[in-house]
Short mmCIF file of N, CA and C in Angstrom, two decimals:
data_model
loop_
_atom_site.label_atom_id
_atom_site.label_comp_id
_atom_site.label_asym_id
_atom_site.label_seq_id
_atom_site.Cartn_x
_atom_site.Cartn_y
_atom_site.Cartn_z
N UNK A 1 58.03 112.43 -83.87
CA UNK A 1 59.10 113.14 -83.23
C UNK A 1 60.24 113.26 -84.22
N UNK A 2 60.86 114.40 -84.23
CA UNK A 2 61.95 114.61 -85.15
C UNK A 2 63.22 113.92 -84.70
N UNK A 3 64.04 113.67 -85.67
CA UNK A 3 65.33 113.03 -85.38
C UNK A 3 66.17 113.88 -84.44
N UNK A 4 66.09 115.19 -84.57
CA UNK A 4 66.86 116.08 -83.70
C UNK A 4 66.40 115.96 -82.25
N UNK A 5 65.08 115.84 -82.04
CA UNK A 5 64.57 115.68 -80.67
C UNK A 5 65.06 114.39 -80.05
N UNK A 6 65.04 113.32 -80.83
CA UNK A 6 65.52 112.03 -80.33
C UNK A 6 67.01 112.11 -79.98
N UNK A 7 67.77 112.76 -80.83
CA UNK A 7 69.21 112.89 -80.60
C UNK A 7 69.47 113.73 -79.36
N UNK A 8 68.73 114.82 -79.20
CA UNK A 8 68.92 115.68 -78.02
C UNK A 8 68.57 114.93 -76.75
N UNK A 9 67.49 114.17 -76.76
CA UNK A 9 67.12 113.40 -75.57
C UNK A 9 68.20 112.37 -75.24
N UNK A 10 68.77 111.74 -76.25
CA UNK A 10 69.83 110.76 -76.03
C UNK A 10 71.08 111.43 -75.46
N UNK A 11 71.41 112.60 -75.97
CA UNK A 11 72.57 113.34 -75.46
C UNK A 11 72.33 113.76 -74.01
N UNK A 12 71.14 114.27 -73.73
CA UNK A 12 70.81 114.69 -72.36
C UNK A 12 70.89 113.51 -71.39
N UNK A 13 70.38 112.37 -71.82
CA UNK A 13 70.43 111.19 -70.96
C UNK A 13 71.87 110.73 -70.73
N UNK A 14 72.67 110.74 -71.79
CA UNK A 14 74.08 110.33 -71.66
C UNK A 14 74.84 111.29 -70.75
N UNK A 15 74.56 112.58 -70.89
CA UNK A 15 75.23 113.56 -70.04
C UNK A 15 74.84 113.35 -68.58
N UNK A 16 73.59 113.05 -68.34
CA UNK A 16 73.13 112.78 -66.98
C UNK A 16 73.80 111.54 -66.40
N UNK A 17 73.92 110.51 -67.22
CA UNK A 17 74.57 109.28 -66.77
C UNK A 17 76.04 109.55 -66.45
N UNK A 18 76.70 110.32 -67.28
CA UNK A 18 78.11 110.65 -67.04
C UNK A 18 78.26 111.44 -65.75
N UNK A 19 77.37 112.40 -65.55
CA UNK A 19 77.43 113.23 -64.34
C UNK A 19 77.18 112.36 -63.10
N UNK A 20 76.23 111.44 -63.20
CA UNK A 20 75.95 110.54 -62.09
C UNK A 20 77.18 109.68 -61.77
N UNK A 21 77.81 109.15 -62.80
CA UNK A 21 78.99 108.29 -62.62
C UNK A 21 80.13 109.06 -61.97
N UNK A 22 80.39 110.27 -62.45
CA UNK A 22 81.45 111.10 -61.87
C UNK A 22 81.13 111.40 -60.41
N UNK A 23 79.87 111.67 -60.13
CA UNK A 23 79.46 111.93 -58.75
C UNK A 23 79.72 110.73 -57.85
N UNK A 24 79.43 109.53 -58.37
CA UNK A 24 79.69 108.32 -57.58
C UNK A 24 81.18 108.13 -57.36
N UNK A 25 81.97 108.32 -58.40
CA UNK A 25 83.41 108.10 -58.31
C UNK A 25 84.09 109.09 -57.37
N UNK A 26 83.58 110.31 -57.33
CA UNK A 26 84.20 111.34 -56.50
C UNK A 26 83.48 111.51 -55.16
N UNK A 27 82.49 110.66 -54.91
CA UNK A 27 81.70 110.72 -53.68
C UNK A 27 81.03 112.09 -53.51
N UNK A 28 80.55 112.62 -54.63
CA UNK A 28 79.87 113.91 -54.66
C UNK A 28 78.37 113.65 -54.83
N UNK A 29 77.64 113.65 -53.74
CA UNK A 29 76.22 113.32 -53.77
C UNK A 29 75.40 114.31 -54.60
N UNK A 30 75.79 115.58 -54.54
CA UNK A 30 75.04 116.60 -55.30
C UNK A 30 75.17 116.35 -56.80
N UNK A 31 76.37 116.07 -57.26
CA UNK A 31 76.60 115.82 -58.68
C UNK A 31 75.88 114.54 -59.12
N UNK A 32 75.92 113.54 -58.27
CA UNK A 32 75.23 112.28 -58.56
C UNK A 32 73.71 112.52 -58.69
N UNK A 33 73.16 113.31 -57.78
CA UNK A 33 71.73 113.62 -57.82
C UNK A 33 71.37 114.44 -59.06
N UNK A 34 72.22 115.38 -59.43
CA UNK A 34 71.97 116.17 -60.64
C UNK A 34 71.94 115.26 -61.87
N UNK A 35 72.86 114.32 -61.92
CA UNK A 35 72.90 113.39 -63.04
C UNK A 35 71.64 112.56 -63.13
N UNK A 36 71.18 112.07 -62.00
CA UNK A 36 69.95 111.28 -61.97
C UNK A 36 68.76 112.12 -62.42
N UNK A 37 68.73 113.38 -61.97
CA UNK A 37 67.64 114.28 -62.34
C UNK A 37 67.65 114.55 -63.84
N UNK A 38 68.83 114.75 -64.42
CA UNK A 38 68.93 114.99 -65.86
C UNK A 38 68.44 113.77 -66.64
N UNK A 39 68.77 112.59 -66.17
CA UNK A 39 68.31 111.38 -66.83
C UNK A 39 66.79 111.26 -66.76
N UNK A 40 66.24 111.59 -65.61
CA UNK A 40 64.79 111.52 -65.42
C UNK A 40 64.08 112.50 -66.35
N UNK A 41 64.62 113.73 -66.45
CA UNK A 41 64.02 114.72 -67.36
C UNK A 41 64.08 114.24 -68.81
N UNK A 42 65.20 113.68 -69.20
CA UNK A 42 65.34 113.20 -70.58
C UNK A 42 64.37 112.06 -70.84
N UNK A 43 64.22 111.16 -69.87
CA UNK A 43 63.28 110.05 -70.02
C UNK A 43 61.84 110.57 -70.13
N UNK A 44 61.51 111.55 -69.31
CA UNK A 44 60.16 112.12 -69.33
C UNK A 44 59.87 112.78 -70.68
N UNK A 45 60.84 113.52 -71.20
CA UNK A 45 60.68 114.15 -72.51
C UNK A 45 60.47 113.09 -73.59
N UNK A 46 61.28 112.05 -73.53
CA UNK A 46 61.18 110.98 -74.52
C UNK A 46 59.81 110.30 -74.45
N UNK A 47 59.34 110.05 -73.24
CA UNK A 47 58.03 109.42 -73.07
C UNK A 47 56.94 110.31 -73.62
N UNK A 48 57.01 111.60 -73.33
CA UNK A 48 56.02 112.55 -73.86
C UNK A 48 56.02 112.57 -75.38
N UNK A 49 57.18 112.55 -75.98
CA UNK A 49 57.27 112.54 -77.44
C UNK A 49 56.74 111.22 -78.00
N UNK A 50 57.00 110.12 -77.32
CA UNK A 50 56.49 108.82 -77.77
C UNK A 50 54.97 108.79 -77.73
N UNK A 51 54.39 109.37 -76.69
CA UNK A 51 52.92 109.43 -76.58
C UNK A 51 52.35 110.26 -77.72
N UNK A 52 52.99 111.39 -78.01
CA UNK A 52 52.53 112.22 -79.14
C UNK A 52 52.58 111.44 -80.44
N UNK A 53 53.66 110.67 -80.63
CA UNK A 53 53.79 109.88 -81.85
C UNK A 53 52.69 108.85 -81.99
N UNK A 54 52.27 108.26 -80.87
CA UNK A 54 51.21 107.26 -80.91
C UNK A 54 49.91 107.88 -81.40
N UNK A 55 49.61 109.08 -80.94
CA UNK A 55 48.36 109.73 -81.32
C UNK A 55 48.41 110.35 -82.71
N UNK A 56 49.61 110.59 -83.23
CA UNK A 56 49.74 111.10 -84.61
C UNK A 56 49.42 110.02 -85.62
N UNK A 57 49.87 108.81 -85.33
CA UNK A 57 49.78 107.70 -86.27
C UNK A 57 48.47 107.09 -86.31
#
């Protein structure tokens, strides 16, 4: 996996966490759910890339 992919996944996960936190603080369930979903997508991408790396090596 390229360094840029890892960085993008980390940024996406951090953005999701921030959105989730803001949603909790403002009692905005939709924003909180969007943040959780963004984190899940970033985690899934990271896992997929990790699996690819295992089979490359």
